[in-house]
Short mmCIF file of C-alpha atoms and ligand atoms in Angstrom, two decimals:
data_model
loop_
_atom_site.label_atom_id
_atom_site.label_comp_id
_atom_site.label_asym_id
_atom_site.label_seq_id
_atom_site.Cartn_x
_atom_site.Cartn_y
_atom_site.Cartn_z
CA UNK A 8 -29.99 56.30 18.67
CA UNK A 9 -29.05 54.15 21.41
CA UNK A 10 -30.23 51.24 20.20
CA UNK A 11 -27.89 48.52 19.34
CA UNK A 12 -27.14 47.48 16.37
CA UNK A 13 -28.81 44.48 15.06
CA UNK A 14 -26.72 41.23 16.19
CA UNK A 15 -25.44 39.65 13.47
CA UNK A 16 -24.71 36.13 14.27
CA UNK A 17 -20.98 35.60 13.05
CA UNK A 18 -20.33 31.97 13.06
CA UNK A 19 -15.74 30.97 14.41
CA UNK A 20 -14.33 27.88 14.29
CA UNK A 21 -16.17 26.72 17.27
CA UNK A 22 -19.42 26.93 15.69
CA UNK A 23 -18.27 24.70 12.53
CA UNK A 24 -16.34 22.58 14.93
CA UNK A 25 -20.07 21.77 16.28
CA UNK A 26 -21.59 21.35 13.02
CA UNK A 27 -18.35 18.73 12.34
CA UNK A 28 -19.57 17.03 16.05
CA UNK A 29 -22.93 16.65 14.85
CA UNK A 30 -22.41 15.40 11.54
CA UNK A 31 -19.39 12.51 13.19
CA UNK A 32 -22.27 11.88 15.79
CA UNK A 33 -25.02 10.89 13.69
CA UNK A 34 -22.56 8.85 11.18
CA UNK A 35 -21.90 6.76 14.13
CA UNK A 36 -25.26 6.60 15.10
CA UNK A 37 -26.72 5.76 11.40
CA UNK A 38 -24.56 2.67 10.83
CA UNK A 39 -27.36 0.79 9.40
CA UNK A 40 -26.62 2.23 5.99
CA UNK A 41 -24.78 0.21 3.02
CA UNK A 42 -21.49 -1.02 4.72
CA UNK A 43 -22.18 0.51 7.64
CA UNK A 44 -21.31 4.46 7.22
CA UNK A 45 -23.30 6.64 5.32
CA UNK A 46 -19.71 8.47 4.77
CA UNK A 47 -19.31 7.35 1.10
CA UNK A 48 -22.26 8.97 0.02
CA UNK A 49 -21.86 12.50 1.70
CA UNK A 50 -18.08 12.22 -0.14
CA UNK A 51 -20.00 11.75 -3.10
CA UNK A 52 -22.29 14.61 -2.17
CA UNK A 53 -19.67 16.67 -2.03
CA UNK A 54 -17.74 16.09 -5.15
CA UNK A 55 -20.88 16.21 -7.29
CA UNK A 56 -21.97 19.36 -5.95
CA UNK A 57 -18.30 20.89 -6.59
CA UNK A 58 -17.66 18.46 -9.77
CA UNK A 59 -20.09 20.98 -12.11
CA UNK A 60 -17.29 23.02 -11.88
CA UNK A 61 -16.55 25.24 -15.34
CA UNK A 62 -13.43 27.09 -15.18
CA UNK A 63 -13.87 29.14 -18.95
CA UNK A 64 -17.23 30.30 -17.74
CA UNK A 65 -16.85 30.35 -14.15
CA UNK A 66 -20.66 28.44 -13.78
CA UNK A 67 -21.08 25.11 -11.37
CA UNK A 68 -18.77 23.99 -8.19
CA UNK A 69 -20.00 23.86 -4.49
CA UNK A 70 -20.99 27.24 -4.41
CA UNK A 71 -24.77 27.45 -4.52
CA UNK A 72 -25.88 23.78 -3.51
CA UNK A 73 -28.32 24.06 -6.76
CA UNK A 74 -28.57 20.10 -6.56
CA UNK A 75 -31.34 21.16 -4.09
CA UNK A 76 -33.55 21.71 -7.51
CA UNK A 77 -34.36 20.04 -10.74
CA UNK A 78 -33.30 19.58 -13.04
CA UNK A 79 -29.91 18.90 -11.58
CA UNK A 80 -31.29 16.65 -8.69
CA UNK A 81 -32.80 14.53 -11.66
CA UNK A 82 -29.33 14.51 -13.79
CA UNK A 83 -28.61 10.38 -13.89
CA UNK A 84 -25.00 11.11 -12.56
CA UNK A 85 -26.84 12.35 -8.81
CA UNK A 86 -28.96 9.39 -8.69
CA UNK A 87 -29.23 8.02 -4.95
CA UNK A 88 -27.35 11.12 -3.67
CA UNK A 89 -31.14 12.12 -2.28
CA UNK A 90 -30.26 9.84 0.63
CA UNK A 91 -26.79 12.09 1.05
CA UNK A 92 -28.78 15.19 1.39
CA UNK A 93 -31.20 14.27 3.57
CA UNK A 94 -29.07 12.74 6.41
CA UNK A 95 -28.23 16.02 6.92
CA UNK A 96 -31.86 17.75 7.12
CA UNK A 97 -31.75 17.11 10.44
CA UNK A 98 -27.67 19.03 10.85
CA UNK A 99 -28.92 22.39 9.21
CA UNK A 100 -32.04 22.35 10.99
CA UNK A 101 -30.54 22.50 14.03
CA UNK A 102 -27.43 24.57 12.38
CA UNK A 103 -29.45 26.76 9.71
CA UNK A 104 -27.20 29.51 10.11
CA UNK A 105 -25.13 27.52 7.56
CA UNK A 106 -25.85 27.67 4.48
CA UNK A 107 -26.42 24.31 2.40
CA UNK A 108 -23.52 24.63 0.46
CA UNK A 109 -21.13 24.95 3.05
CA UNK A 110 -22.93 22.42 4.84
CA UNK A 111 -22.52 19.90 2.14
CA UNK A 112 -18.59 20.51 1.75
CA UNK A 113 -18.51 20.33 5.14
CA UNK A 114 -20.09 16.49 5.21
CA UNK A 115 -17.39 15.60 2.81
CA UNK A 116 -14.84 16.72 5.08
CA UNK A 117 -16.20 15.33 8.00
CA UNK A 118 -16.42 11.57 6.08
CA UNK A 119 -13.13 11.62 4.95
CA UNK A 120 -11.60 12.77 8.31
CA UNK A 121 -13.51 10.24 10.16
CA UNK A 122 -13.20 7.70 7.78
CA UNK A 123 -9.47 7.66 9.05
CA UNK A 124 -8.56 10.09 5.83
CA UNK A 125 -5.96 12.59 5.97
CA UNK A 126 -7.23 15.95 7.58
CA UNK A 127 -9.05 18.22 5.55
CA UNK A 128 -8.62 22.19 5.93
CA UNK A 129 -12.41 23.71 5.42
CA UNK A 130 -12.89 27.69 4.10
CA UNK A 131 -16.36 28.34 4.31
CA UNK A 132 -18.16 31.26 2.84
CA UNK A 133 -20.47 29.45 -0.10
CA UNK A 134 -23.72 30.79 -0.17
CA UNK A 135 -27.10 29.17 -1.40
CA UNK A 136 -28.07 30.28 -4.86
CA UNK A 137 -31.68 29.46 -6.75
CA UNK A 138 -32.66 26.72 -9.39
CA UNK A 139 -31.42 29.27 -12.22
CA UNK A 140 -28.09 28.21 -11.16
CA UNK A 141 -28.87 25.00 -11.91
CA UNK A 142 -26.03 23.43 -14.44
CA UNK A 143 -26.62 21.38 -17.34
CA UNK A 144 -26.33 17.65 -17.39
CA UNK A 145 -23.43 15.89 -18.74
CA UNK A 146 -20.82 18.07 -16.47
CA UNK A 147 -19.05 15.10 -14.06
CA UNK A 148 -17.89 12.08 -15.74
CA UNK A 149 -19.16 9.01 -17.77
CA UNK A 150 -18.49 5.77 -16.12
CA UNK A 151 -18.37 3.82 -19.70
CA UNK A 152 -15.60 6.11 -20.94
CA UNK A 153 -11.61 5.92 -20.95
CA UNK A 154 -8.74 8.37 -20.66
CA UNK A 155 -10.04 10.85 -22.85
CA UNK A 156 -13.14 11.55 -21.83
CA UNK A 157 -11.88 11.36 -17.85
CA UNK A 158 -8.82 14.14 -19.01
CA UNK A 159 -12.05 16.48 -20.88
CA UNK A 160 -13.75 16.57 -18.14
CA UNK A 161 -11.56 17.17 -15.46
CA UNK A 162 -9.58 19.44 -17.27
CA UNK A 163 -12.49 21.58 -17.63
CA UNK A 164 -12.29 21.71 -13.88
CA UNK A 165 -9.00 22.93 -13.97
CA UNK A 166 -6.82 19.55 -12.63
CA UNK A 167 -3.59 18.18 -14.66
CA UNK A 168 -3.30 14.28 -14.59
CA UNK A 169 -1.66 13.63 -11.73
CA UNK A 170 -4.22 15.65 -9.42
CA UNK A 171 -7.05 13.37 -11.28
CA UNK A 172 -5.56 10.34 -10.48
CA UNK A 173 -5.25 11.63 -6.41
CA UNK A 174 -8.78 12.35 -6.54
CA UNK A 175 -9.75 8.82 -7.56
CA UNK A 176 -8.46 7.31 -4.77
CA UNK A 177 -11.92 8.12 -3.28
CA UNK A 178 -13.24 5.26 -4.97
CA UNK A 179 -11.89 3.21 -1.99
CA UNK A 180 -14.94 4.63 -0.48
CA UNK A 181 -18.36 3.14 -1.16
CA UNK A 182 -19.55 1.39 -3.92
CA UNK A 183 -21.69 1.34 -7.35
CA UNK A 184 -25.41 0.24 -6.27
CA UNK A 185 -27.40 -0.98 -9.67
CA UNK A 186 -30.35 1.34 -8.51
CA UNK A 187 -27.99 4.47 -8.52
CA UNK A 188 -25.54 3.70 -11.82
CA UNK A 189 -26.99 0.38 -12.73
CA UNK A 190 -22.88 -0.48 -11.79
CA UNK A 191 -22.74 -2.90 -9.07
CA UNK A 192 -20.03 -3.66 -6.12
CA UNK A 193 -17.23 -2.06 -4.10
CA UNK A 194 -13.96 -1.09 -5.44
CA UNK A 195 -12.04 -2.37 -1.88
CA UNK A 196 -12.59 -4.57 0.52
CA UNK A 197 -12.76 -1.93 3.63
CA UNK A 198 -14.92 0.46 1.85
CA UNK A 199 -15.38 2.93 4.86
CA UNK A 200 -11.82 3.13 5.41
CA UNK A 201 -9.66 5.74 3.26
CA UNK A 202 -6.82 4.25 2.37
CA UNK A 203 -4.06 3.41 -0.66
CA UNK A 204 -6.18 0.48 -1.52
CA UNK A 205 -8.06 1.52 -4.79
CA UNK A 206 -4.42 1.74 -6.30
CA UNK A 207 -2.82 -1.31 -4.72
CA UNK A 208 -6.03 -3.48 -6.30
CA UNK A 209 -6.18 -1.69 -9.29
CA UNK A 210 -2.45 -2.40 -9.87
CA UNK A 211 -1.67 -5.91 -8.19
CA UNK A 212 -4.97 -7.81 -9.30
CA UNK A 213 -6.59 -9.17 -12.74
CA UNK A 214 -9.45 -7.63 -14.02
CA UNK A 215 -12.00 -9.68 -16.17
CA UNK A 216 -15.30 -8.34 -17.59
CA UNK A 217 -17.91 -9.20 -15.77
CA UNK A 218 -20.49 -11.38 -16.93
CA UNK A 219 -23.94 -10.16 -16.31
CA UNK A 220 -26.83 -8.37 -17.98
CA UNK A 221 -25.50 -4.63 -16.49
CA UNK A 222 -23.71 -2.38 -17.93
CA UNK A 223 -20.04 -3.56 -18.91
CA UNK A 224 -17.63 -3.28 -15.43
CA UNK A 225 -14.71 -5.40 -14.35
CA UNK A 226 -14.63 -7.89 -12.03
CA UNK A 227 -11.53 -8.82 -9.84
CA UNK A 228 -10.77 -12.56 -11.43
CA UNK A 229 -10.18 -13.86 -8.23
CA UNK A 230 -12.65 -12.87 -5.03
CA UNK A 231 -14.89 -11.34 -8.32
CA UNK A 232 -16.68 -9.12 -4.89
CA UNK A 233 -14.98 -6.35 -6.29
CA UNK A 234 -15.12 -3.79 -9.21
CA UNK A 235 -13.78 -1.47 -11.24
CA UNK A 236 -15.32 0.89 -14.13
CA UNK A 237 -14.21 0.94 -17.49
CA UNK A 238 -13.00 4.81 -16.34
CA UNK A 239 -11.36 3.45 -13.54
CA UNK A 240 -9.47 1.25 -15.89
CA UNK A 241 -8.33 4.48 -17.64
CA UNK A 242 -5.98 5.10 -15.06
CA UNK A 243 -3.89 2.30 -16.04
CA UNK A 244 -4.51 2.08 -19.41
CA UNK A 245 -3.15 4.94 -20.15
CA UNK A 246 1.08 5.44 -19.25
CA UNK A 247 0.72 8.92 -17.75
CA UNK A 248 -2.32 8.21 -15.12
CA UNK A 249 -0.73 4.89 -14.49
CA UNK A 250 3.21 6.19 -13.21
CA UNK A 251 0.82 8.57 -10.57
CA UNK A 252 -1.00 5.33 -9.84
CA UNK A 253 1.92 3.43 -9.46
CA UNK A 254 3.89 6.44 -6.65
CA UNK A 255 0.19 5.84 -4.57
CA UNK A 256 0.03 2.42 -4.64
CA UNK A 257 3.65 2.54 -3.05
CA UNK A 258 3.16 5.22 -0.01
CA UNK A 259 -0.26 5.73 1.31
CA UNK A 260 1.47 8.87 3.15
CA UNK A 261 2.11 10.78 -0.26
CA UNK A 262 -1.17 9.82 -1.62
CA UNK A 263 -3.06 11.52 1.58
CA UNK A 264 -0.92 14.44 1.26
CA UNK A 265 -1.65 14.96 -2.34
CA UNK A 266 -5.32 13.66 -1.90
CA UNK A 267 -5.73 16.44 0.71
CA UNK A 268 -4.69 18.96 -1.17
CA UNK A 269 -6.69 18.55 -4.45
CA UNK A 270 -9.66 17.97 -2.54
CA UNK A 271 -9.60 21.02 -1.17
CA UNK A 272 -9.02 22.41 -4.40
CA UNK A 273 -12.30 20.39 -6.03
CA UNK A 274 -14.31 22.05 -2.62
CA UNK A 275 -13.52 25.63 -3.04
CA UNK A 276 -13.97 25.71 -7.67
CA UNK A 277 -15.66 28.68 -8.22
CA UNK A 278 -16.45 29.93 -4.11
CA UNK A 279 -15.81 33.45 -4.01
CA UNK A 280 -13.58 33.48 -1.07
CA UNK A 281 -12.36 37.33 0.24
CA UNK A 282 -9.04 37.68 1.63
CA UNK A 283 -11.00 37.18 5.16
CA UNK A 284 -11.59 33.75 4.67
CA UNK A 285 -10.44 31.69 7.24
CA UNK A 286 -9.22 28.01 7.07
CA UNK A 287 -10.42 25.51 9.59
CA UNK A 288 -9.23 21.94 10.46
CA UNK A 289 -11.08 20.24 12.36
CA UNK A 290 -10.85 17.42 15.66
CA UNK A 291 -11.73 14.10 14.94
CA UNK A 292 -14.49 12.30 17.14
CA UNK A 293 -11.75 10.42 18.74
CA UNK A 294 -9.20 13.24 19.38
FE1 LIG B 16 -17.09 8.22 -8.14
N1 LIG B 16 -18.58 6.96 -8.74
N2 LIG B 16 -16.57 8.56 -10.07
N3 LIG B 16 -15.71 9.58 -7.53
N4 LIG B 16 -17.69 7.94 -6.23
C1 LIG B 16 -19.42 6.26 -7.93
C2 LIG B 16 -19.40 6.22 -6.56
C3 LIG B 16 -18.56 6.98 -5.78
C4 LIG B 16 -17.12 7.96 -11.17
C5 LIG B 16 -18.27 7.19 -11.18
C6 LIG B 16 -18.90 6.70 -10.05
C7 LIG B 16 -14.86 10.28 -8.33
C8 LIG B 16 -14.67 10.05 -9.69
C9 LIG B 16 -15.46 9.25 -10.48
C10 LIG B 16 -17.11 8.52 -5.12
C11 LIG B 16 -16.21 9.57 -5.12
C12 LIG B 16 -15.57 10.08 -6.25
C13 LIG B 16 -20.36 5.53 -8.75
C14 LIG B 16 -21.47 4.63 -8.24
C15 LIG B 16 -20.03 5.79 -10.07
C16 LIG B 16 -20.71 5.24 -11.30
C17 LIG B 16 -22.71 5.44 -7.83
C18 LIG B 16 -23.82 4.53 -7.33
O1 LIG B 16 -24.20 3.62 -8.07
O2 LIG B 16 -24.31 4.76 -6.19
C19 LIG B 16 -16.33 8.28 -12.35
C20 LIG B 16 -16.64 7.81 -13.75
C21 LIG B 16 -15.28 9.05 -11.91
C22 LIG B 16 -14.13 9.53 -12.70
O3 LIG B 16 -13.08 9.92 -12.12
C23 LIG B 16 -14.04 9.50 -14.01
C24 LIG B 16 -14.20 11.31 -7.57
C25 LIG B 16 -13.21 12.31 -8.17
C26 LIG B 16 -14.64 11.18 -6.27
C27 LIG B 16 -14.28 12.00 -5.08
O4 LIG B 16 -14.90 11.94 -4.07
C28 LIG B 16 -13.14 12.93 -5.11
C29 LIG B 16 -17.61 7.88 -3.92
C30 LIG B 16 -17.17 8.20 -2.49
C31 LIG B 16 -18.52 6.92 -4.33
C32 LIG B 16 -19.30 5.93 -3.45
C33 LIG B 16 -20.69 6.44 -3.17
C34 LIG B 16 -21.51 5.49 -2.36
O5 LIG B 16 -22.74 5.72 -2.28
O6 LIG B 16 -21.00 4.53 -1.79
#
C-alpha cells in the first residue's frame, strides 16, 4: 500500500500529432526516393495492410500489421512495399509505444495529408498480432483483371461501386516499377500530388496497348509517359464505375470528400474500436 500504481503511458492527440511531425519530417527529408516522396509507397503500405480485409469471416485489414511476417511479406501483390516499412523503423523506434499497425495507418494518413490530400480523421487502437494472423495470398486485387474481378474483391471488403471507384483515385499517387509488378510508369503527371487527375486522364485521353515485352498495360497515345492497368481500364469499361468516374473527373472537391471518407473506412476493416475511441485530425507541416 502506498505505492503508486504502475504508470501506464496513455498516449492523446498530442502524442500522435508527434508521431504525424516525425513521419512529415523525414518525407521531406528523404526526397531522394522515386519522384521525390516516398509518400506513394507508405499509401500503398497502408491499403495493403487494410486491403486483406474479409468481411464474412472477419480475418485480414490493418489490424495486426501481419505483413511484418511471411508468408504475407512474400505475397507478389507486397512486392517493394519492404522499402515502405522500413522508412519508418526509425518513427517507432523512437515512438514504440505505438504499435505497428497503427503506425502504418498512420503513414498513410500522413502521405495523403501532406501530399496536399483532403484531411484524414485517424482512430487508433490496432494492436500487433503474430505470423498466425498472417492471410492468404490472392486477397487485394489482380492488375490483369477487369470489372469483375475488381467488384469480387472489393466487395468482399465490404465497398459498393461507387466507394471503389473513390478509392482509385489513389493511383494519382506513385507509379508501377517493373521490379515490384513487372508494370511500368506513372498514372499522372504530378504523381506526389493528390489530386482529380487519375480520372481527368483516364477519361479525356486515348489509351493504346503498350508495346513491350511486360505484362500487357496501356499507354497514353500521346506523351505514352503514362499508364494505366487493364483494372484501371475497368473503371470505364464498365457503365456503372464509369458515371462515378465521370462526377470526379468534374469536381476534385467531391472526389476528396468522398475519397476521405472511404479511406477511412478501408483503415479501420476489421479494428476493434470501443466506444472510447477517439478520432484525430491532424496539422499539416505547413499549418
Ligand atoms: Fe494500387 N497499384 N491498385 N491502389 N497503388 C500499384 C501502385 C499503387 C492496383 C494495382 C497496383 C489501389 C487499387 C489498386 C496505390 C494505391 C492504391 C501497383 C504498382 C499496382 C500493380 C506497384 C509497383 O510496381 O510498385 C489494382 C489492380 C487496384 C484495384 O483497384 C483493382 C487502391 C484502392 C489504393 C489506395 O491507396 C486506396 C499507390 C499509392 C501506388 C503507388 C505505389 C508506389 O510505390 O509508387
Amino acid at each position: 500500500y502506498g505505492a503508486a500504481e504502475p504508470k501506464v503511458f496513455k498516449p492523446e492527440f498530442k502524442d500522435y500529432q508527434a508521431v504525424y511531425n516525425e513521419i512529415a519530417k523525414l518525407l521531406q527529408e528523404h526526397d531522394e526516393y522515386d519522384d521525390g516522396s516516398y509518400g506513394p509507397v507508405l499509401v500503398r503500405l497502408a491499403w495493403h495492410a487494410s486491403g486483406t480485409y474479409d468481411k464474412e469471416s472477419g480475418t485480414g485489414g490493418s489490424n495486426g500489421a501481419t505483413m511484418r511476417f511471411a508468408p504475407e511479406s512474400q505475397h507478389g501483390a507486397n512486392a517493394g512495399l519492404i522499402n515502405a516499412r522500413n522508412f519508418l523503423e526509425p518513427v517507432k523506434a523512437k515512438f514504440p509505444w505505438i504499435s505497428y499497425s497503427d503506425l502504418w495507418i498512420l503513414g498513410g494518413v500522413c502521405s495523403i495529408q501532406e501530399m496536399m490530400g483532403p484531411k484524414i480523421p485517424y482512430r487508433p487502437g490496432r494492436a500487433d498480432r503474430d505470423m498466425s494472423s498472417c492471410t492468404p495470398d490472392g486477397r487485394l486485387p489482380d492488375a490483369s483483371q477487369g470489372p469483375r474481378h475488381v467488384r469480387d474483391i472489393f466487395y468482399r471488403m465490404g465497398f459498393n461501386d461507387q466507394e471503389i471507384v473513390a478509392l482509385a483515385g489513389a493511383h494519382a499517387l506513385g507509379r508501377c516499377h517493373t521490379q515490384n509488378s513487372g508494370f511500368d510508369g506513372p498514372w499522372t503527371f504530378s504523381p506526389t500530388v493528390l489530386t482529380n487527375d487519375y480520372y481527368k486522364l483516364l477519361l479525356g485521353s486515348k489509351w493504346q496497348w503498350r508495346k513491350w515485352d511486360g505484362p500487357k498495360q496501356y499507354e497514353d497515345k500521346e506523351t505514352k509517359t503514362l499508364m494505366m492497368l487493364p483494372a484501371d481500364m475497368a473503371f470505364i469499361e464498365d457503365k456503372e464505375f464509369k458515371k462515378t468516374v465521370e462526377k470526379y473527373a468534374a469536381d476534385n472537391d467531391v472526389f476528396f470528400k468522398d475519397f476521405s471518407a472511404v479511406i477511412v473506412k478501408l483503415f479501420e476493416l476489421g479494428v476493434p474500436y470501443t466506444e472510447k475511441s477517439e478520432t484525430f485530425v491532424f496539422k499539416n507541416s505547413d499549418e
